[in-house]
PDB file of C-alpha atoms in Angstrom:
ATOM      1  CA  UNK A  10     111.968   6.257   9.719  1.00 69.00           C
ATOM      2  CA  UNK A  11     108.573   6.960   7.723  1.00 75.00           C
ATOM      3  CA  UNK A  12     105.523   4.501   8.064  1.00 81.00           C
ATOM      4  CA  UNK A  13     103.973   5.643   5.210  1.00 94.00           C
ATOM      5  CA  UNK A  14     102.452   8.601   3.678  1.00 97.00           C
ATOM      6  CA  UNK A  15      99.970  10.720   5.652  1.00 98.00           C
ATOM      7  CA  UNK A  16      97.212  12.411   4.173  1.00 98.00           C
ATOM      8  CA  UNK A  17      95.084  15.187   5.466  1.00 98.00           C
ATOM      9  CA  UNK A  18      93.175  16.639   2.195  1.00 97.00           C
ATOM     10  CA  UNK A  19      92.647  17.054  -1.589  1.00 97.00           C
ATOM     11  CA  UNK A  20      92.958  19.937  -3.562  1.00 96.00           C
ATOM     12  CA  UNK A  21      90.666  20.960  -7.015  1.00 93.00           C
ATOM     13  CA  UNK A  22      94.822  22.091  -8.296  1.00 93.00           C
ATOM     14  CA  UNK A  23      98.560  21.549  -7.017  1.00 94.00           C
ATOM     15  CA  UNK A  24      99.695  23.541  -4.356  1.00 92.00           C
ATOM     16  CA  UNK A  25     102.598  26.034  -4.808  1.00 90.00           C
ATOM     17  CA  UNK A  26     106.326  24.689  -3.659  1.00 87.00           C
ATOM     18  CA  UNK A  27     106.287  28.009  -2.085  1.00 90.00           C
ATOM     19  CA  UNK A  28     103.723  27.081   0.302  1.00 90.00           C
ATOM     20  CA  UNK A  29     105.159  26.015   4.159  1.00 92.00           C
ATOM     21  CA  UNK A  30     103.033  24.054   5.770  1.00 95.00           C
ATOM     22  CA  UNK A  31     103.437  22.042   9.268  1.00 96.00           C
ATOM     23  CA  UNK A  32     102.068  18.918   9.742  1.00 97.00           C
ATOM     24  CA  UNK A  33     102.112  15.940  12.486  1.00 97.00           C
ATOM     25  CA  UNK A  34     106.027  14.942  13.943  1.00 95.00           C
ATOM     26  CA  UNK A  35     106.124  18.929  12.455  1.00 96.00           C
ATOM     27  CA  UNK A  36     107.184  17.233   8.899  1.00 96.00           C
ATOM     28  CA  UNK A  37     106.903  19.238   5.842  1.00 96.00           C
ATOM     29  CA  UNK A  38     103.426  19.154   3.890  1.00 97.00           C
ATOM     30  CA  UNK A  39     104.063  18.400   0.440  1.00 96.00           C
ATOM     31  CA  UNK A  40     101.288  18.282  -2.679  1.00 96.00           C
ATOM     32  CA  UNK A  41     101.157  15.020  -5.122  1.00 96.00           C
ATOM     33  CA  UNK A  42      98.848  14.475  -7.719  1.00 96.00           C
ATOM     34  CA  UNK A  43      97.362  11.186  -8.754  1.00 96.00           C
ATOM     35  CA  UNK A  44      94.709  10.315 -11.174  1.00 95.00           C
ATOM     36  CA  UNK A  45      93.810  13.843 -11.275  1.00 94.00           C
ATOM     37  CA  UNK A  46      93.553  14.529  -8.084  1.00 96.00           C
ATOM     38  CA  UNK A  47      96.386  16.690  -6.103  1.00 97.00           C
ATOM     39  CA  UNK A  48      96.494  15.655  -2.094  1.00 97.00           C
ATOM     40  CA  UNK A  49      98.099  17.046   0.764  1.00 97.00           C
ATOM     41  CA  UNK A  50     100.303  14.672   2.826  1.00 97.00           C
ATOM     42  CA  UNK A  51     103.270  14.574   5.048  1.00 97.00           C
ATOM     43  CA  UNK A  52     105.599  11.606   5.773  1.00 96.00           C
ATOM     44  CA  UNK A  53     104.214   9.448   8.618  1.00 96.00           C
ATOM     45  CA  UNK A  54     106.690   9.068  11.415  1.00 95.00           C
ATOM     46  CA  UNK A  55     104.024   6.624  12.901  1.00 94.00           C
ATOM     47  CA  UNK A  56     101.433   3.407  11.724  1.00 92.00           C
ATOM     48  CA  UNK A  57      99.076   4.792  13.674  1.00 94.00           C
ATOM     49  CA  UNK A  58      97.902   8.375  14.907  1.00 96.00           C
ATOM     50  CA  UNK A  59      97.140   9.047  18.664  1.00 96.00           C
ATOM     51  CA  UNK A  60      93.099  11.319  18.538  1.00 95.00           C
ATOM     52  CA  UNK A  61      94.517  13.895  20.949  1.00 96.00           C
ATOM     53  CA  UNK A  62      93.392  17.295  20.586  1.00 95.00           C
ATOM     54  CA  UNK A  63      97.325  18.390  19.766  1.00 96.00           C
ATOM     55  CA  UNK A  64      96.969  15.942  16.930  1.00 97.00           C
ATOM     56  CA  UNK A  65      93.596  16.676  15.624  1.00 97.00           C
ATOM     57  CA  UNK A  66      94.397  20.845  15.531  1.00 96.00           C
ATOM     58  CA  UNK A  67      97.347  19.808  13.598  1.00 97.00           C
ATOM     59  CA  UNK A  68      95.613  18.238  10.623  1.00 97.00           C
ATOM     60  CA  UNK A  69      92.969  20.672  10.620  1.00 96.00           C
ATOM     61  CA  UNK A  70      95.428  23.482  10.596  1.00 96.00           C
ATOM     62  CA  UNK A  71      97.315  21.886   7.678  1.00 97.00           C
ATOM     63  CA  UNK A  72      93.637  22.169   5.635  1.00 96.00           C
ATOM     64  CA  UNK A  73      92.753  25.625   7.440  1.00 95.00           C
ATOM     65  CA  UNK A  74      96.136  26.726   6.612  1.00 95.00           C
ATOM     66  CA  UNK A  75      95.156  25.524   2.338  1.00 95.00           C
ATOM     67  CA  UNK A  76      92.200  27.456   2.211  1.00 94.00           C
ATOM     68  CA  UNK A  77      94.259  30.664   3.465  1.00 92.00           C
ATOM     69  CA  UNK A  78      96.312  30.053   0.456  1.00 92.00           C
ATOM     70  CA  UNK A  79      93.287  30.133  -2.056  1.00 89.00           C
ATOM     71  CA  UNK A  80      92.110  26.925  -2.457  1.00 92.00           C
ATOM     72  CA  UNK A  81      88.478  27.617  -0.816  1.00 90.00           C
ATOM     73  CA  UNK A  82      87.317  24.529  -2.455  1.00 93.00           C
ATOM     74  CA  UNK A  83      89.232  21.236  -0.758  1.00 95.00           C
ATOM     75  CA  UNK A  84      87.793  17.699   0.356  1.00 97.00           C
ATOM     76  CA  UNK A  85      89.353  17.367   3.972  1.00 97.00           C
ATOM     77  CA  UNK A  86      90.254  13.423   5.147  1.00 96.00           C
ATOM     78  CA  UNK A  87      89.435  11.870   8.267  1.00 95.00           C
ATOM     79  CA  UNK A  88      92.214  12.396  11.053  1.00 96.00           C
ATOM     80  CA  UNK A  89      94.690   9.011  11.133  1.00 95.00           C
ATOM     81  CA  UNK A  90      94.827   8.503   7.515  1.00 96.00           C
ATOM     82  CA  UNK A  91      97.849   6.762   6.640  1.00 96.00           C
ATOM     83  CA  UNK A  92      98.311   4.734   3.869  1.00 96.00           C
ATOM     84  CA  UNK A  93     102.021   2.335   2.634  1.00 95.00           C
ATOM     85  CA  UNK A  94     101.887   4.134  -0.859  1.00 95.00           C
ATOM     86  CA  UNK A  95     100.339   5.714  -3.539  1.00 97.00           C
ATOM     87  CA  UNK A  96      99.302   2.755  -5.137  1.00 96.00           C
ATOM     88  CA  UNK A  97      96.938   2.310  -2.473  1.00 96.00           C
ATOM     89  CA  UNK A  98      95.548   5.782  -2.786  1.00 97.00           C
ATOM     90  CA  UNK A  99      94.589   4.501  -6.462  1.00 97.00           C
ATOM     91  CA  UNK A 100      93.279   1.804  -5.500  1.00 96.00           C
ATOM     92  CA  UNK A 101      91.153   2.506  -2.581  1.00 95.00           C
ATOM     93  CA  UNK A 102      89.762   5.818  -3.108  1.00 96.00           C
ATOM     94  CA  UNK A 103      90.681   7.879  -6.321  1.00 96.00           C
ATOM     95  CA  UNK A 104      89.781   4.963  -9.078  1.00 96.00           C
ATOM     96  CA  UNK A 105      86.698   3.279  -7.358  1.00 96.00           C
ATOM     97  CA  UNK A 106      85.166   6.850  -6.531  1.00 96.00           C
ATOM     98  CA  UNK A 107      86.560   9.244  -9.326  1.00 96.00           C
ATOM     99  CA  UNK A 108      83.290  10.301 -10.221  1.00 95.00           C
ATOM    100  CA  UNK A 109      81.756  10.776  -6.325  1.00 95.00           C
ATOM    101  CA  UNK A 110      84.772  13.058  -5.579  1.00 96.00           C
ATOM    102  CA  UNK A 111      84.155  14.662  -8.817  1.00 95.00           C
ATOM    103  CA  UNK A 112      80.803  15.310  -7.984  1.00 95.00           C
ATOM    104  CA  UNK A 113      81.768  16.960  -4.892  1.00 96.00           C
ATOM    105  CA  UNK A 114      84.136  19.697  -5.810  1.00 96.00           C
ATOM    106  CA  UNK A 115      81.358  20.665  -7.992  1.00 95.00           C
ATOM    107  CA  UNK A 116      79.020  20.976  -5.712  1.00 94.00           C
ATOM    108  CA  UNK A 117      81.371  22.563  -2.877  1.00 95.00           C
ATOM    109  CA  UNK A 118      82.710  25.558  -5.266  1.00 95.00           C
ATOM    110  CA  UNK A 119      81.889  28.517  -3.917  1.00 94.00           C
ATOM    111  CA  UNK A 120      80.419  27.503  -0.724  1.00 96.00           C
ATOM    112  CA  UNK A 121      82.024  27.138   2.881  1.00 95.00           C
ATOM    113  CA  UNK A 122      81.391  25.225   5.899  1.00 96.00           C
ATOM    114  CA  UNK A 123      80.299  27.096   8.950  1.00 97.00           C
ATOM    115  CA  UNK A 124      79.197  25.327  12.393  1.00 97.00           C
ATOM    116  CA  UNK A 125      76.979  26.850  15.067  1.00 97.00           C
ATOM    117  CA  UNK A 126      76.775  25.284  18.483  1.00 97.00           C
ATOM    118  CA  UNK A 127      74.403  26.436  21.273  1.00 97.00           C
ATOM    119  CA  UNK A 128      74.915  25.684  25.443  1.00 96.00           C
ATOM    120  CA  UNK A 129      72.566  26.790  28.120  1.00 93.00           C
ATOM    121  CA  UNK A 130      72.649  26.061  31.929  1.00 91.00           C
ATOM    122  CA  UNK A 131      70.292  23.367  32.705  1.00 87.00           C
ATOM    123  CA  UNK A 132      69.850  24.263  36.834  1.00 87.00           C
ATOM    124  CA  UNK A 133      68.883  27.826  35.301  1.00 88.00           C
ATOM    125  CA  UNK A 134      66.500  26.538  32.682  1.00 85.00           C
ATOM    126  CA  UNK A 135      65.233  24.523  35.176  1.00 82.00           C
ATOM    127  CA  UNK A 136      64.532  27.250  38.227  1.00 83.00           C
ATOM    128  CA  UNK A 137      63.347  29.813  35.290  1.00 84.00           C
ATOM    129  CA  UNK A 138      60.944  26.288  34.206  1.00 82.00           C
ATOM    130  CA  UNK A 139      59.444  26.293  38.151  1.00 78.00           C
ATOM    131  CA  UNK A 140      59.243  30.117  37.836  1.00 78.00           C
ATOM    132  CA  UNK A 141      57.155  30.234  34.707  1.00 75.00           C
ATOM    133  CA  UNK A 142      55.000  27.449  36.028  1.00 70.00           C
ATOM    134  CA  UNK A 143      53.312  27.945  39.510  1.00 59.00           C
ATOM    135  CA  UNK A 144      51.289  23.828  39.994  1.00 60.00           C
ATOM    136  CA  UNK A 145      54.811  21.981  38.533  1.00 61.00           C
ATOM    137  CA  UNK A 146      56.846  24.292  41.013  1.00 61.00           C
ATOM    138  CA  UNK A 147      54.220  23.414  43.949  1.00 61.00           C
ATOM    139  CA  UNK A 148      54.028  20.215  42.977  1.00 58.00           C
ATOM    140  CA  UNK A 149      58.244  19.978  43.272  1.00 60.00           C
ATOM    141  CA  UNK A 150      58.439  21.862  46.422  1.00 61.00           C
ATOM    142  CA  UNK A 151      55.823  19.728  48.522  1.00 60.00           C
ATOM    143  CA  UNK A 152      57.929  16.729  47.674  1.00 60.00           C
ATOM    144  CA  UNK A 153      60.744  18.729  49.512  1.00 58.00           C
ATOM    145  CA  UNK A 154      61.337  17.265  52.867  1.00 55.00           C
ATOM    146  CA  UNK A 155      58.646  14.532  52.034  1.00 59.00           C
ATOM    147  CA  UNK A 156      58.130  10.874  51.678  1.00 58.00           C
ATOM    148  CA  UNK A 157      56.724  10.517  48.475  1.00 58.00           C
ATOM    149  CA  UNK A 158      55.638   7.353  46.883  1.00 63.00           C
ATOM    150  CA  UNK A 159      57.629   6.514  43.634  1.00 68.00           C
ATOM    151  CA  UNK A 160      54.875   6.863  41.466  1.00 68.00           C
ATOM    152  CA  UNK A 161      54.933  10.299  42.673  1.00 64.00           C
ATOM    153  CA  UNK A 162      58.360  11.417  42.412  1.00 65.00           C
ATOM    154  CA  UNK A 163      58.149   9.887  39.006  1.00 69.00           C
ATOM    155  CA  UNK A 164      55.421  11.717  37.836  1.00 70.00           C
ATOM    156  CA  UNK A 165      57.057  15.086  38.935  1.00 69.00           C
ATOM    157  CA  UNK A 166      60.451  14.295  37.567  1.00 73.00           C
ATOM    158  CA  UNK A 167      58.739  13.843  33.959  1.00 81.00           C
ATOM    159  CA  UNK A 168      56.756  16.955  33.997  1.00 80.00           C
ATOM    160  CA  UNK A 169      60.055  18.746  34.609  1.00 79.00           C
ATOM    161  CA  UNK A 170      61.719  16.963  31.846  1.00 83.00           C
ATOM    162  CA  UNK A 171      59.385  17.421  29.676  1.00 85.00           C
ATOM    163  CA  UNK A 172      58.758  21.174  30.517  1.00 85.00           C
ATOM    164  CA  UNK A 173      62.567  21.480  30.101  1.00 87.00           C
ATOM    165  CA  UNK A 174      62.037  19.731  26.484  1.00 90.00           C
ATOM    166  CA  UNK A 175      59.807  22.461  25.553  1.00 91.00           C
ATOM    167  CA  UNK A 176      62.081  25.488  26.848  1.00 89.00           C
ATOM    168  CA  UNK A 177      64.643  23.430  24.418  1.00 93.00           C
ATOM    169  CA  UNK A 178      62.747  23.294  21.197  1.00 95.00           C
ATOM    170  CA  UNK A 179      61.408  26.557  21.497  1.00 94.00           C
ATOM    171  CA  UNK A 180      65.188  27.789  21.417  1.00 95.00           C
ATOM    172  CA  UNK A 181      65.833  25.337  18.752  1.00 96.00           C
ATOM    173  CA  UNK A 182      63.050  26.298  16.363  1.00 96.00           C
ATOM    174  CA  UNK A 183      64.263  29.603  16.502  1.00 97.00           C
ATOM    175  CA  UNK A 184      68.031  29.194  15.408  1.00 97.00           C
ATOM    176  CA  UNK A 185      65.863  26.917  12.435  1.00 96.00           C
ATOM    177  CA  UNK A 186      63.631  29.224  11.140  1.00 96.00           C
ATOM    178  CA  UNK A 187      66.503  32.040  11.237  1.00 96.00           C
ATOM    179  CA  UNK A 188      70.201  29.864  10.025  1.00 97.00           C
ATOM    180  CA  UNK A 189      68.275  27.130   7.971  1.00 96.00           C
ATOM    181  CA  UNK A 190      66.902  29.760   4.917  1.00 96.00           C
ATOM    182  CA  UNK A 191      70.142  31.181   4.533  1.00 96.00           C
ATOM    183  CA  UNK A 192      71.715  27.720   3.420  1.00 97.00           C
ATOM    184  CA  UNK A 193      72.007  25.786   0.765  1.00 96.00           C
ATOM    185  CA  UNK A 194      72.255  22.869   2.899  1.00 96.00           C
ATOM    186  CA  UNK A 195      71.775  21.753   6.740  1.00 96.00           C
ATOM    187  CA  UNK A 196      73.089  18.967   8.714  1.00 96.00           C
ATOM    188  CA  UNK A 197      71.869  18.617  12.480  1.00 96.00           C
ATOM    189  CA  UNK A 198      74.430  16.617  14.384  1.00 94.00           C
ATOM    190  CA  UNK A 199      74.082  15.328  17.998  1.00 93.00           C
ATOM    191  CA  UNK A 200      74.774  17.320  20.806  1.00 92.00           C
ATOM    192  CA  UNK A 201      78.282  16.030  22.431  1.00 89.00           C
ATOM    193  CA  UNK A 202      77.180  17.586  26.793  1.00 90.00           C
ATOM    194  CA  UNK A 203      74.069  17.935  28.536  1.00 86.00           C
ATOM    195  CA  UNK A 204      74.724  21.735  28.572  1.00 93.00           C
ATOM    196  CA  UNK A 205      74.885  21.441  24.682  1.00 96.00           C
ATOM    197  CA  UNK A 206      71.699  21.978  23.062  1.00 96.00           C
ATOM    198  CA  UNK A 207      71.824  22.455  19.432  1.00 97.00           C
ATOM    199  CA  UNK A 208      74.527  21.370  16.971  1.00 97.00           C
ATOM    200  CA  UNK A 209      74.387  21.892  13.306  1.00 97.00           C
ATOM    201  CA  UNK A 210      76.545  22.727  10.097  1.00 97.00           C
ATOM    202  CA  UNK A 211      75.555  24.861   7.340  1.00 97.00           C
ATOM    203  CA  UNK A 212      76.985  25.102   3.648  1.00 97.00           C
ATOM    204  CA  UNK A 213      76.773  28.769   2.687  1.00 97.00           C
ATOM    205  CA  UNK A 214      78.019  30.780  -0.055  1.00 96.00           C
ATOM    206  CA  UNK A 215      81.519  32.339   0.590  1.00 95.00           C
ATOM    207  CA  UNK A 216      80.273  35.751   0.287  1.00 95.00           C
ATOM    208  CA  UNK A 217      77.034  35.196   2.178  1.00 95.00           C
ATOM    209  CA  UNK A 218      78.907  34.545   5.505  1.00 96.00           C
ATOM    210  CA  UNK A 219      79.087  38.593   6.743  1.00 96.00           C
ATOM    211  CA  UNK A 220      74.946  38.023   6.809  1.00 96.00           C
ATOM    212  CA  UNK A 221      75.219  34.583   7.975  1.00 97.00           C
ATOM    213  CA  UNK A 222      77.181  35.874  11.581  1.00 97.00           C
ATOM    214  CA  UNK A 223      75.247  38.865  11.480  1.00 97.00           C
ATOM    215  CA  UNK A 224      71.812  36.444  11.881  1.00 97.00           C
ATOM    216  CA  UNK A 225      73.866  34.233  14.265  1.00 97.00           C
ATOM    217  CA  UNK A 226      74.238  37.684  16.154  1.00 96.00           C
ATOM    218  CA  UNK A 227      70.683  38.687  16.117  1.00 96.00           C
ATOM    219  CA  UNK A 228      69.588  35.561  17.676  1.00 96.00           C
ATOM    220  CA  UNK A 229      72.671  35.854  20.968  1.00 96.00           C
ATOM    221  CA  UNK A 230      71.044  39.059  21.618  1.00 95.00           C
ATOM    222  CA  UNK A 231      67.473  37.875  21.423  1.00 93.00           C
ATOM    223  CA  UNK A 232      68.090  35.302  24.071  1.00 93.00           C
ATOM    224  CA  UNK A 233      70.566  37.643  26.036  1.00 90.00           C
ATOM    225  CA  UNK A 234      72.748  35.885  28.685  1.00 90.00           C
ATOM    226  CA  UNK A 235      70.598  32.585  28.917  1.00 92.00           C
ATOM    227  CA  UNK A 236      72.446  31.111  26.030  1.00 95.00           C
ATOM    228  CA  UNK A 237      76.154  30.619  25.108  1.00 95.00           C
ATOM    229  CA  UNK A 238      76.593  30.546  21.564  1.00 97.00           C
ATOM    230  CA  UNK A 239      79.680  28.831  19.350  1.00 96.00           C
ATOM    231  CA  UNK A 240      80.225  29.794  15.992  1.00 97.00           C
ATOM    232  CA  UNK A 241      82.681  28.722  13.905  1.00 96.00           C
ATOM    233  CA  UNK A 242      83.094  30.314  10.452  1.00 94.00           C
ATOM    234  CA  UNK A 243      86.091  29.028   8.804  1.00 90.00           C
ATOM    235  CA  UNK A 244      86.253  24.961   8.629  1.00 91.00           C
ATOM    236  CA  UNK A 245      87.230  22.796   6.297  1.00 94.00           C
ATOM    237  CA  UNK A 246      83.925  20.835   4.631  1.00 95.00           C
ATOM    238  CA  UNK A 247      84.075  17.570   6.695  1.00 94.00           C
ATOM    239  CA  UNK A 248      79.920  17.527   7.024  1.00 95.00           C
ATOM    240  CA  UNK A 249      79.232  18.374   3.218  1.00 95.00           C
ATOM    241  CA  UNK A 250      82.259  16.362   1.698  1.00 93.00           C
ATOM    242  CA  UNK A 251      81.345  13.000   3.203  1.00 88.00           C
ATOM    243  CA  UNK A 252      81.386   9.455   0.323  1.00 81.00           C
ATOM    244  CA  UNK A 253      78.367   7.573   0.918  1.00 68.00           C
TER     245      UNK A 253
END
């Protein structure tokens, strides 16, 4: 029994019949275009989408799986997107924003979506922070086995947050200065664990992405084993495709 029509994406042209793709309750993706505009959707077999990560992989596969077949440009939809019928496709999205979905295809031909996320260990940051910093280390280890006052404890607590706040921007500012100039655009978004330290998206030019990883490279081997670096080169445009 379907619930609806699910849709994961739309396309800048109508995707081939020849195309298999997979999507959620593994029905058949199929392409439909409206008011210009060609989408990507699947019969829902349910009102409403569980977020698990099974879930979530499948509709970005379903886009990932698009751009394999040539269509580099796409405008990917929010997970859970299920709508009665087209009708409500027209008169939700593709009449009262023609123009703002217009607007981006142009600007995201010819450019990709690539995501770099950096982790370090905080208990090492923290032991290499006493290390490089003789009074703050004294300072921690007198406390050690000590009744201190409050104020005290307090005091030493934000001198080691705050020298651990350095450590971090320093790190930071470097994957700026080096990532940030080699993209058209830059969105910093907040860091989702306490071991996570830097998460941003970059819109790049397709064929700039070889140097692009080869920076993102540079920069693992500058800092060596103190930092675990996640880079992800082929996404569909969620950051840069966004209606406001």
């Amino acid at each position: 029994m379907s619930h609806g029509i699910y849709l994961y994406g739309i396309l800048p042209a109508p995707i081939s019949e020849k195309v298999v793709l997979e999507g959620l309750d593994r029905e058949p993706v199929r392409g439909y275009s409206i008011d210009g505009f060609n989408f990507l959707y699947s019969d829902a077999k349910q009102e409403k989408y569980l977020t698990s990560r099974r879930n979530l992989l499948c509709h970005e596969r379903v886009l990932e799986e698009a751009m394999h077949e040539g269509f580099r440009t796409l405008l990917p939809l929010r997970f859970g997107l299920v709508v009665k019928t087209w009708e409500t496709v027209t008169e939700q999205l593709t009449r009262p924003y023609k123009e703002k979905l217009e607007e981006l295809f142009q600007k995201l031909e010819g450019y990709r979506e690539v995501s770099v996320k950096v982790f370090w260990n905080s208990k090492l940051e923290m032991q290499a922070l006493l290390e490089s910093n003789v009074s703050l280390k004294e300072k921690r280890d007198a406390r050690l086995g000590k009744a201190l006052s409050q104020s005290e404890i307090i005091e030493i607590g934000k001198l080691i947050e705050s020298g651990l706040q350095l450590r971090k921007e320093a790190v930071i500012n470097v994957f700026r200065s080096e990532l940030q100039v080699l993209a058209s655009e830059f969105v910093e978004n907040d860091t989702m664990t306490e071991e996570m330290i830097y998460n941003a998206a970059y819109l790049i030019r397709w064929e700039s992405e070889s140097n692009f990883s080869e920076k993102v490279e540079e920069i693992d081997q500058k800092f060596g084993d103190r930092l675990r670096i996640r880079y992800n080169n082929f996404t569909a445009p969620y950051t840069f495709a966004q209606l406001s």
